[in-house]
CSV table of C-alpha atoms in Angstrom, one decimal:
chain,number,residue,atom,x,y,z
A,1,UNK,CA,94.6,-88.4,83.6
A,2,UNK,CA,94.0,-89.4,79.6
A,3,UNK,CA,94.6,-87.1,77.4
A,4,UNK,CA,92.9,-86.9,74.4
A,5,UNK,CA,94.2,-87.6,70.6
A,6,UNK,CA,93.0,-84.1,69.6
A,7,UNK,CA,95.0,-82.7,72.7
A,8,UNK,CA,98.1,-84.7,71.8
A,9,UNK,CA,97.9,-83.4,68.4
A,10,UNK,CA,97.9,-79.9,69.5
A,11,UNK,CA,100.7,-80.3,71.3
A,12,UNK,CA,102.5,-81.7,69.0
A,13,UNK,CA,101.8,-79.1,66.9
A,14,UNK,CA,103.2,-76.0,68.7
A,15,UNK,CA,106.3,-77.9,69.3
A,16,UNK,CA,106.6,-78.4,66.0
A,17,UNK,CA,105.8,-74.5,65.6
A,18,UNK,CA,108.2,-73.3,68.1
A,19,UNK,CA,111.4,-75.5,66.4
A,20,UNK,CA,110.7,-74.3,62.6
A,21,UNK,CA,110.9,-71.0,64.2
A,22,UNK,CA,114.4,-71.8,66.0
A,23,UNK,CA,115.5,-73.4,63.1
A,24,UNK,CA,114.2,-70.6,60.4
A,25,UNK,CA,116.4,-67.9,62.2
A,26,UNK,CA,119.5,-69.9,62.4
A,27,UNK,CA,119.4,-70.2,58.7
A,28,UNK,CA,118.8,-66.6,58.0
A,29,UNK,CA,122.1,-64.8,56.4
A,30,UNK,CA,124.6,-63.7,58.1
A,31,UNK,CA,124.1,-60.2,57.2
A,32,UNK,CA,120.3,-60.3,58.2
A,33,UNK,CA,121.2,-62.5,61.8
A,34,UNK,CA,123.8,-59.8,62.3
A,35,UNK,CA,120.8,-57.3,62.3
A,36,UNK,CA,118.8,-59.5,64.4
A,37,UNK,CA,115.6,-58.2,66.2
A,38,UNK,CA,115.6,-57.3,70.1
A,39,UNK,CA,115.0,-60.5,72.3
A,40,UNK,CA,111.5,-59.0,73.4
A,41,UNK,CA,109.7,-59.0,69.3
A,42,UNK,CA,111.3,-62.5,69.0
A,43,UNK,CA,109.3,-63.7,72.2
A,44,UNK,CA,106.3,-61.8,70.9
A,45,UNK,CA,106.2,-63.4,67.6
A,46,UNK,CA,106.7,-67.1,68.9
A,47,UNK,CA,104.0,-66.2,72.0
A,48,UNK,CA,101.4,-65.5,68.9
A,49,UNK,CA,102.0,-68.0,67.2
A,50,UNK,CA,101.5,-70.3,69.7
A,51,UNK,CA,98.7,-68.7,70.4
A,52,UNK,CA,97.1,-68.6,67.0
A,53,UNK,CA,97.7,-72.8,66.9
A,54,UNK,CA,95.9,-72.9,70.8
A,55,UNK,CA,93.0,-71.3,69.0
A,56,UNK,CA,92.5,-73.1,66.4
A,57,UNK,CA,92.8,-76.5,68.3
A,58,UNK,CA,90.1,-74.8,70.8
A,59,UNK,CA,87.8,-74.3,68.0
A,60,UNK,CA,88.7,-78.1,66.0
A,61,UNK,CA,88.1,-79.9,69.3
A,62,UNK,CA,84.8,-77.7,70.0
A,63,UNK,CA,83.7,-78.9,66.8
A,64,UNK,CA,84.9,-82.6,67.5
A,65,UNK,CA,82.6,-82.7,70.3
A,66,UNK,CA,79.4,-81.7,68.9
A,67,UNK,CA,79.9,-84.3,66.3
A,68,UNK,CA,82.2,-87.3,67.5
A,69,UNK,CA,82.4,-87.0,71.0
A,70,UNK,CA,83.1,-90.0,72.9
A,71,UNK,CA,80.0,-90.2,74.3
A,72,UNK,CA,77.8,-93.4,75.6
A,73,UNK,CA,74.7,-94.6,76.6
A,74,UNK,CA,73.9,-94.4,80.6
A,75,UNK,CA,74.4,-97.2,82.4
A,76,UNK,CA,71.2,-99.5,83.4
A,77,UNK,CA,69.2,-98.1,86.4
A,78,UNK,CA,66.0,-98.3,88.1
A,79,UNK,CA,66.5,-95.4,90.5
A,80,UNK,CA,66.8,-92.6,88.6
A,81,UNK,CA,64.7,-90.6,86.7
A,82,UNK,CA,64.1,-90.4,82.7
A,83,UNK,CA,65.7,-86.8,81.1
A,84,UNK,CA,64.2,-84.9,77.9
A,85,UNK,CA,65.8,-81.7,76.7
A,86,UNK,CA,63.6,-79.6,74.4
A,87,UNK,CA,64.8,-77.8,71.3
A,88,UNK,CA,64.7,-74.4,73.9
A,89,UNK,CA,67.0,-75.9,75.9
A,90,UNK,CA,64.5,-76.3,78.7
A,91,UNK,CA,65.3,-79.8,81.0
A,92,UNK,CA,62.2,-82.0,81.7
A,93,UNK,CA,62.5,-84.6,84.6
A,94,UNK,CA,60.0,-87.9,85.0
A,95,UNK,CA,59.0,-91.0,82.6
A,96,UNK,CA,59.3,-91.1,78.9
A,97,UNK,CA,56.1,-93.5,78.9
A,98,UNK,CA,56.1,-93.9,75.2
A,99,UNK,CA,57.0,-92.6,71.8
A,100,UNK,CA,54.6,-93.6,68.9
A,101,UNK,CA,54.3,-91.6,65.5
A,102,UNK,CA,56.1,-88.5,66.8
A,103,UNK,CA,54.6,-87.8,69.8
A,104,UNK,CA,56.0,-88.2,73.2
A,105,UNK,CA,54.2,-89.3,76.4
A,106,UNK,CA,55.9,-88.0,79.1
A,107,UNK,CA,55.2,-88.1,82.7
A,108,UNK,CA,57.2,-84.8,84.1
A,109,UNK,CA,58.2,-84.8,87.6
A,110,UNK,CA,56.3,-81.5,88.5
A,111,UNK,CA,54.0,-81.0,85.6
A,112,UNK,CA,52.6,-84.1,85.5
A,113,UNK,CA,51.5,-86.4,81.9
A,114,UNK,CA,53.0,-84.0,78.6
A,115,UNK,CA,52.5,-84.8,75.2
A,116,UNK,CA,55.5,-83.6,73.0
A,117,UNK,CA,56.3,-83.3,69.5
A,118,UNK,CA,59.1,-85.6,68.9
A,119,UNK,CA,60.6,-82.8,66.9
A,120,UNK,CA,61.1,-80.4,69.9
A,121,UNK,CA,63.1,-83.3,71.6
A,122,UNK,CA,66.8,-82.1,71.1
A,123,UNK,CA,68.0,-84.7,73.5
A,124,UNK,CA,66.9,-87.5,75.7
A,125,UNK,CA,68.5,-89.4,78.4
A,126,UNK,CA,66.8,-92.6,79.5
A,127,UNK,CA,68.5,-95.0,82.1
A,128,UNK,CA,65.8,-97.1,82.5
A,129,UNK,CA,65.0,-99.2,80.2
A,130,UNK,CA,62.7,-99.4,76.8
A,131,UNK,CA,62.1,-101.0,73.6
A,132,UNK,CA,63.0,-99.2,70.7
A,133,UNK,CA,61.6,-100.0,67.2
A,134,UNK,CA,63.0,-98.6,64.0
A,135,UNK,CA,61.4,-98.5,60.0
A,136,UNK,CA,63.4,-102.2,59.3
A,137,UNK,CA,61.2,-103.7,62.5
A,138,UNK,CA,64.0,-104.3,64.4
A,139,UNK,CA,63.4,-103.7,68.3
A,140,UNK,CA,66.4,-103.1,70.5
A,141,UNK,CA,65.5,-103.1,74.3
A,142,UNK,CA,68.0,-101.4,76.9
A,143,UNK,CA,69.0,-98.1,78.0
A,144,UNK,CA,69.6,-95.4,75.7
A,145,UNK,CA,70.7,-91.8,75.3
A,146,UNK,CA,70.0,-89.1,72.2
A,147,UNK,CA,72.6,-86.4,70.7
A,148,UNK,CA,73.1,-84.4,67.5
A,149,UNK,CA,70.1,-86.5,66.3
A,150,UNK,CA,72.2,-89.9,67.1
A,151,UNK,CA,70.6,-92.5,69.5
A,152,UNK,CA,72.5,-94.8,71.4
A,153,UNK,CA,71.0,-97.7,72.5
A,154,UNK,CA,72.8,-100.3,75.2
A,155,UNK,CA,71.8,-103.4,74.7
A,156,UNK,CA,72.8,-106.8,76.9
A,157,UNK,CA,75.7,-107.3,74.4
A,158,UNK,CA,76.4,-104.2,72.6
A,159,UNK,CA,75.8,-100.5,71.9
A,160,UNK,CA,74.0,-99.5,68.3
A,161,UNK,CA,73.8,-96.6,67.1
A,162,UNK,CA,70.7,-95.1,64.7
A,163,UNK,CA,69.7,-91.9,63.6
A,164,UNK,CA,66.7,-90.4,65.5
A,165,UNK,CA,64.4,-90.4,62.2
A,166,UNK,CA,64.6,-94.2,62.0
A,167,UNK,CA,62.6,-94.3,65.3
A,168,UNK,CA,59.3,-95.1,64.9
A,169,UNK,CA,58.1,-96.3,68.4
A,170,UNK,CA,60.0,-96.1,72.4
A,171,UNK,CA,57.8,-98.2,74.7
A,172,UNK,CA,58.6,-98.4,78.7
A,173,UNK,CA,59.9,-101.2,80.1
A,174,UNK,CA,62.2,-104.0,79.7
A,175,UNK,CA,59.9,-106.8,78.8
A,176,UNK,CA,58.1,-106.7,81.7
A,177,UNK,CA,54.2,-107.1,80.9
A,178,UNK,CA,52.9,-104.8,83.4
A,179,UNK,CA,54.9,-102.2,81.4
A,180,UNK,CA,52.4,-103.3,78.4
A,181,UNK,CA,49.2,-102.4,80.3
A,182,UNK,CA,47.2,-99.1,80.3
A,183,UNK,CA,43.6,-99.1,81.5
A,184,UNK,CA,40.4,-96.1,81.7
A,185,UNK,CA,37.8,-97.0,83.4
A,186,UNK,CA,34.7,-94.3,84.1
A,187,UNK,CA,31.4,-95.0,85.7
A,188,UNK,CA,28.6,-93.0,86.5
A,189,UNK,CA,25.3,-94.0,88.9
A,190,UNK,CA,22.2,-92.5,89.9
A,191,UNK,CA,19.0,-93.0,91.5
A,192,UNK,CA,15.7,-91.6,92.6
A,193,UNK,CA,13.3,-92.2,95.1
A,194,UNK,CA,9.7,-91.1,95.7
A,195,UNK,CA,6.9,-91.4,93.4
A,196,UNK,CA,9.2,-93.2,90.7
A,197,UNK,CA,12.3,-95.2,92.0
A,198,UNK,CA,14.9,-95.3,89.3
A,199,UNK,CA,19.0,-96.5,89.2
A,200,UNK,CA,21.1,-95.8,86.2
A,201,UNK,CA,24.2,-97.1,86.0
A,202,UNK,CA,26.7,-96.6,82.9
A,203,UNK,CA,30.2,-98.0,82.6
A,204,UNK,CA,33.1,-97.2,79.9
A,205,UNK,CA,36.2,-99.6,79.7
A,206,UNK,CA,39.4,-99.2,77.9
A,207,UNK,CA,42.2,-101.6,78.1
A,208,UNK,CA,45.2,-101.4,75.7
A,209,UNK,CA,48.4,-103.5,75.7
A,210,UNK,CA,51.0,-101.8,73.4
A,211,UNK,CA,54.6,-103.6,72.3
A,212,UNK,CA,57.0,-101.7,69.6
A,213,UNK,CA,54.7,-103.5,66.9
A,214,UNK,CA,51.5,-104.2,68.5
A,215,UNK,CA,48.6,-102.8,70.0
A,216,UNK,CA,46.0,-104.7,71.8
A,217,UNK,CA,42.3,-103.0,72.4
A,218,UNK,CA,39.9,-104.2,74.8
A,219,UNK,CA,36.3,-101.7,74.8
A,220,UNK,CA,33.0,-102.2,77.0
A,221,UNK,CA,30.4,-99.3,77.5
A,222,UNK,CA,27.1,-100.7,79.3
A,223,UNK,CA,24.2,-98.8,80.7
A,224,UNK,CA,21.4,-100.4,83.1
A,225,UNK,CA,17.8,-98.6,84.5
A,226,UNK,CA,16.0,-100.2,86.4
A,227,UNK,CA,12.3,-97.9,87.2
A,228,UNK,CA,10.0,-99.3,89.7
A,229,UNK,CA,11.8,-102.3,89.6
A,230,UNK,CA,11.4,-103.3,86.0
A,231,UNK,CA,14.1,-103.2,83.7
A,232,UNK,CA,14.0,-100.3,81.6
A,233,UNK,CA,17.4,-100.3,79.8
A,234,UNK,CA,19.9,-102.9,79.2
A,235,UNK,CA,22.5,-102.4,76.1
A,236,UNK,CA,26.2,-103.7,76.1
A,237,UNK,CA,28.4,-103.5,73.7
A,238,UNK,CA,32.1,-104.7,73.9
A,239,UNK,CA,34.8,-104.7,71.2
A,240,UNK,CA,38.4,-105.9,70.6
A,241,UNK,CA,41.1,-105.6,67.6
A,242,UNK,CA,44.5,-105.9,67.5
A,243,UNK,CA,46.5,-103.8,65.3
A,244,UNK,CA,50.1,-105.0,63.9
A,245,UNK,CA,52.2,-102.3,62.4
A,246,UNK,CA,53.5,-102.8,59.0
A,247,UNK,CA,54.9,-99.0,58.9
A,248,UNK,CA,54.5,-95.7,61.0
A,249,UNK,CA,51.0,-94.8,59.9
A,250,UNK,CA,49.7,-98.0,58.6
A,251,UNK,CA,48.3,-101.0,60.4
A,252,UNK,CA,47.0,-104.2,60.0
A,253,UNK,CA,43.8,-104.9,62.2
A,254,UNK,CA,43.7,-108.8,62.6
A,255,UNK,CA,41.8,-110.1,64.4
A,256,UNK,CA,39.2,-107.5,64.8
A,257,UNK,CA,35.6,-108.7,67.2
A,258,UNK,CA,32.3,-107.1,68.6
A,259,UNK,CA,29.8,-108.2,70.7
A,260,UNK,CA,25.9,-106.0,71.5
A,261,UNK,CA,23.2,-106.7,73.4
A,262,UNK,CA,20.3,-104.7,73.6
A,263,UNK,CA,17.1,-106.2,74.2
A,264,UNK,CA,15.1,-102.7,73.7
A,265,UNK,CA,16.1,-103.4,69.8
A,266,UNK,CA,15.2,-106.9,70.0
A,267,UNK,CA,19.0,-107.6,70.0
A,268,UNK,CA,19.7,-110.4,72.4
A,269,UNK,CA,23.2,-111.3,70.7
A,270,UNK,CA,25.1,-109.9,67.7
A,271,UNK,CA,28.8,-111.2,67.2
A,272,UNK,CA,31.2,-109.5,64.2
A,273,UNK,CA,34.6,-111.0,63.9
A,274,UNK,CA,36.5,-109.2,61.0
A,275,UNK,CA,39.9,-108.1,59.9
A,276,UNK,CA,41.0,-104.8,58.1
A,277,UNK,CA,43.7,-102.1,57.8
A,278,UNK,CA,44.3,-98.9,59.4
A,279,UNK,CA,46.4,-96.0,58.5
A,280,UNK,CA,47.0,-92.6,61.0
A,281,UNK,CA,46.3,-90.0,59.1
A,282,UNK,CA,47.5,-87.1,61.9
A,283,UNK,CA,49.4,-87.7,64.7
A,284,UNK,CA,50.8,-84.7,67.1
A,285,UNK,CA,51.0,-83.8,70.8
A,286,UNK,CA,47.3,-82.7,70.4
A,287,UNK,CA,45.6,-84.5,68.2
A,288,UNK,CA,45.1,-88.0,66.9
A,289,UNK,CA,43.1,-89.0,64.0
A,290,UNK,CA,42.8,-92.9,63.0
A,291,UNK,CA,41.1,-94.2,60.1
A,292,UNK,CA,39.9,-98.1,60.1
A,293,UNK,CA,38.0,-100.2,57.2
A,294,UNK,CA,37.6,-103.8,57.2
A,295,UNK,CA,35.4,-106.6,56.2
A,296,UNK,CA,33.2,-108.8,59.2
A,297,UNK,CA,30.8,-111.8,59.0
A,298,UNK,CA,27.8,-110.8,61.5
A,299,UNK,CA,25.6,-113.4,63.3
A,300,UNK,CA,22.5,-111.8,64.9
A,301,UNK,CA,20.0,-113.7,67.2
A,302,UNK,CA,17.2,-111.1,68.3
A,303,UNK,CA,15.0,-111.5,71.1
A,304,UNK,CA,11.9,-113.0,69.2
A,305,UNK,CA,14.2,-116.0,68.3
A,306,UNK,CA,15.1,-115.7,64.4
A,307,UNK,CA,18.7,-115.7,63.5
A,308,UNK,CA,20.7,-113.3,61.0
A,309,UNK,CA,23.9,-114.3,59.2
A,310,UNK,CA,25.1,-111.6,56.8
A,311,UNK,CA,28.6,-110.1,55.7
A,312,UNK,CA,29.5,-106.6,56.4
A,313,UNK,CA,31.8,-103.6,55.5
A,314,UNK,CA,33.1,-102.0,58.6
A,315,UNK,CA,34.6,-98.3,58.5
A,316,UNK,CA,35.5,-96.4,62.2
A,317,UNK,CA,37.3,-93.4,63.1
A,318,UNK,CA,38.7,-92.0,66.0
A,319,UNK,CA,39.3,-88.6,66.9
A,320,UNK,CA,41.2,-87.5,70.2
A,321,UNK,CA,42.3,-84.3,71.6
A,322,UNK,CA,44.3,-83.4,74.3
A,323,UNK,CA,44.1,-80.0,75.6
A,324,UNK,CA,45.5,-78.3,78.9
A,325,UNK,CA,42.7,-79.1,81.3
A,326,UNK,CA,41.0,-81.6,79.5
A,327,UNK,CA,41.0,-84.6,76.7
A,328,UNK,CA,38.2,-84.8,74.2
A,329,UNK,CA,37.7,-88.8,72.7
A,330,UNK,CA,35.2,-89.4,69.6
A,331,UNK,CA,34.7,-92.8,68.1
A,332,UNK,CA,32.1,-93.5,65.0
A,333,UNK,CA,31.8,-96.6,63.7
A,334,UNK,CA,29.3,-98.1,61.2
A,335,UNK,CA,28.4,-101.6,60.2
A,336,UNK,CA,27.0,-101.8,56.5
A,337,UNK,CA,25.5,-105.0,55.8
A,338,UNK,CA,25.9,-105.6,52.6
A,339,UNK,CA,23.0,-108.8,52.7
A,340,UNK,CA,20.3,-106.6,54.8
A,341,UNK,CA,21.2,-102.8,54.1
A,342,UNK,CA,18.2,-102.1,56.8
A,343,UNK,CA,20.6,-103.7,59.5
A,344,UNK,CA,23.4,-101.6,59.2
A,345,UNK,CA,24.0,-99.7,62.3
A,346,UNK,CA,26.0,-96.8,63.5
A,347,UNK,CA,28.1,-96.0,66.7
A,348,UNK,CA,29.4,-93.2,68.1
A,349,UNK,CA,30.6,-92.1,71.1
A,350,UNK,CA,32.2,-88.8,72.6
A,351,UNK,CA,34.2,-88.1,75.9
A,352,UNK,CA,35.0,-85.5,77.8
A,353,UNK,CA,37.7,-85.9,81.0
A,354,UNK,CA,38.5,-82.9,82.8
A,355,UNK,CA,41.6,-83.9,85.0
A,356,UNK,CA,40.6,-83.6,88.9
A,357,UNK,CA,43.7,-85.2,90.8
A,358,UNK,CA,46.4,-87.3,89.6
A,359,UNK,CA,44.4,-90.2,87.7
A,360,UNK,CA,41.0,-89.3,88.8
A,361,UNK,CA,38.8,-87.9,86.2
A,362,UNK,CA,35.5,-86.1,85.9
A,363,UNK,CA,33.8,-87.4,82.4
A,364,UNK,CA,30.8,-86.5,80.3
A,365,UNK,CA,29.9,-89.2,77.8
A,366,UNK,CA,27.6,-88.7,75.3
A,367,UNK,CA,26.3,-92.7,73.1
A,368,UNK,CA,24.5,-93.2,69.9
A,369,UNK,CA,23.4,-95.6,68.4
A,370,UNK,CA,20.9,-96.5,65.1
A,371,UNK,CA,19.9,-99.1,63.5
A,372,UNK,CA,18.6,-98.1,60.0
A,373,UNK,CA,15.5,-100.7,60.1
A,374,UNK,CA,15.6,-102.6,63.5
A,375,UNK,CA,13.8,-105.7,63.2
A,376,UNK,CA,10.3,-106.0,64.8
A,377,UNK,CA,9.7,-107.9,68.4
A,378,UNK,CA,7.5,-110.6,68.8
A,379,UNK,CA,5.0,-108.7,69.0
A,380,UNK,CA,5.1,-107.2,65.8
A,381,UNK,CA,6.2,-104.3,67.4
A,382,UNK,CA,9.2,-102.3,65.7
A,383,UNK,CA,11.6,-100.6,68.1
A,384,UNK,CA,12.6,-96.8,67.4
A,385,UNK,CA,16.3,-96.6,65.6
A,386,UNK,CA,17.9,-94.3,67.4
A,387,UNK,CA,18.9,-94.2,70.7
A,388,UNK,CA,20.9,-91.8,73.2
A,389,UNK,CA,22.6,-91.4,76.3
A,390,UNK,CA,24.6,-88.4,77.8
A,391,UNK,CA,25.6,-89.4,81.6
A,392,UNK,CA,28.4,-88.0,83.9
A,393,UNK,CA,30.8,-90.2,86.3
A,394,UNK,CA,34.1,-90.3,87.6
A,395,UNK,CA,37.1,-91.7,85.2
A,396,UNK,CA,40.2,-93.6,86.5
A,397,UNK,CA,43.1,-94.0,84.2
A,398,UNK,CA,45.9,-96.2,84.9
């Protein structure tokens, strides 16, 4: 068995103890050694002592440990489970999905997806492996373990060793891109038959693909009637950005793109490519609040034929909250044109998912959109500038 330094050292010391106080009494005068005590107060005296320097090495190598224990990251695994101790003490077991601005994603053996405060996280132990980012962009990938506000990461070729406030993102995986992936997906359908026969079906898409410095977006919401056979609605709208992170809260959004169709606002194709920067203005285990601004060249075709080419000023927002038994998602975006002010148009949507089972959702979506001054059909005919939609479907997210 090893014994410690610190242990060594103790020993050491109450053998030092023990011959100072053989060698103090055979220096005493002879007069006072002549009066020497009984054998029993002698044995006391050096049994306290003793004790007294056990004691104090108990309490310097209890302090060693909280501070510069030997301790390392796990080895690699892909069997066991990811570990989280909270600030109460309490153990959580499952998968530490990700850690972005603070907040933890965790996926807990028994109480299924959590979203903690990174600063109720006393300790973490994770044998499987992530990517950890820190303030100075560097990204460390391997298995890691947290104490005393320490992390120790190991890497292929060596452990490093940060403080826990350097952390600014833990994403899952070692590399592999199916780590990267998350999707939503909720539809909703409905139909009548009888005296009017009518189908309505919506769609809402989100696909993200998130690294330690990048995250990738990928949005569709569609909705299709059809009443007696005759197309009654038909709007599309699908969107994609990519945001680079340039610190914890802000973001670069390049490149950003949108493409809407609606041919009930005489919109057969509008494309926006742009670019812009993003900051987070809250981010906790309940909320998230995003802020985007950006400029965008638009190209509109309508349905009547005539084309549009103007630039525009694009500002969005996103508001999510995640409560016990449900997540609430709100987007708004708007699209001033700064060469047509009567085309700028608004966008917002809002989501509610109560969980059911595992990933299966049930959602209520409510859309709107306006244009300020749509532009007349061929006909001559203006369409209306606002339009609605609240439907209801089942929500998947993977």
């Amino acid at each position: 068995m090893t014994v410690s330094p610190l242990v060594s050292e103790c020993q050491r010391g109450l053998r030092v103890v023990l011959t100072a106080a053989q060698l103090a009494f055979r220096e005493l005068p002879a007069p006072w050694r002549a009066q020497r005590p009984e054998p029993s107060r002698v044995m006391a005296a050096v049994m306290a002592t003793g004790f007294l320097v056990l004691f104090l090495c108990r309490v310097a190598m209890s302090e060693n440990s909280k501070t510069k224990g030997p301790w390392a990251p796990p080895e690699p695994s892909h069997i066991e489970y990811d570990w989280i101790q909270l600030d109460s003490g309490e153990w959580l077991k499952g998968d530490l999905e990700r850690l972005r601005d603070r907040k933890v994603d965790f996926d807990s053996d028994k109480l299924n997806d959590l979203a903690v405060d990174f600063s109720d996280v006393a300790r973490f132990h994770l044998p499987r492996p992530h990517a950890y980012r820190l303030e100075n962009h560097a990204v460390y990938r391997g298995v890691a373990e947290m104490r005393d506000g320490l992390v120790r990461v190991r890497t292929t070729s060596e452990i490093v060793e940060f403080h826990r406030d350097e952390l600014v993102s833990i994403v899952q995986g070692k590399g592999r891109e199916r780590d990267r992936w998350s999707t939503q997906l909720s539809t909703g359908f409905a139909t009548r038959q009888g005296n009017t026969n009518q189908v309505d079906l919506t769609a809402l898409l989100n696909v993200r693909r998130e690294t330690a410095l990048t995250r990738l977006s990928f949005d569709y919401n569609g909705l299709l009637t059809s009443v007696n056979d005759e197309r009654a609605a038909n709007s599309h709208r699908a969107s994609t950005s990519l945001d680079v992170y340039l610190t914890k809260r802000l973001f670069l959004t390049v490149p950003s793109f949108e493409f809407f169709s609606d041919q009930f606002q005489n919109i057969a194709q509008r494309y926006t490519p742009g670019a812009g920067l993003g900051y987070e203005f809250v981010r906790r285990p309940w909320v998230d609040w995003d802020v985007k601004t950006g400029a965008a060249y638009q190209y509109t075709k309508f349905v009547s034929g005539e084309v549009a080419k103007n630039i525009a000023v694009i500002a969005s927002t996103e508001f999510d909250f995640d409560f016990d038994v449900f997540d609430w998602d709100n987007l708004y975006r708007i699209q001033i044109v700064a060469t047509d002010l009567g085309m700028t148009s608004h966008h917002f949507e809002s989501v509610v998912s109560f969980d059911i089972w595992g990933p299966i959702d049930f959602d209520v979506a409510f859309i709107w959109d306006r244009i300020m001054r749509p532009e007349p059909d061929s006909d001559g005919v203006r369409p209306k500038s606002d339009d609605t939609r609240l439907s209801v479907g089942l929500g998947l997210d993977l």
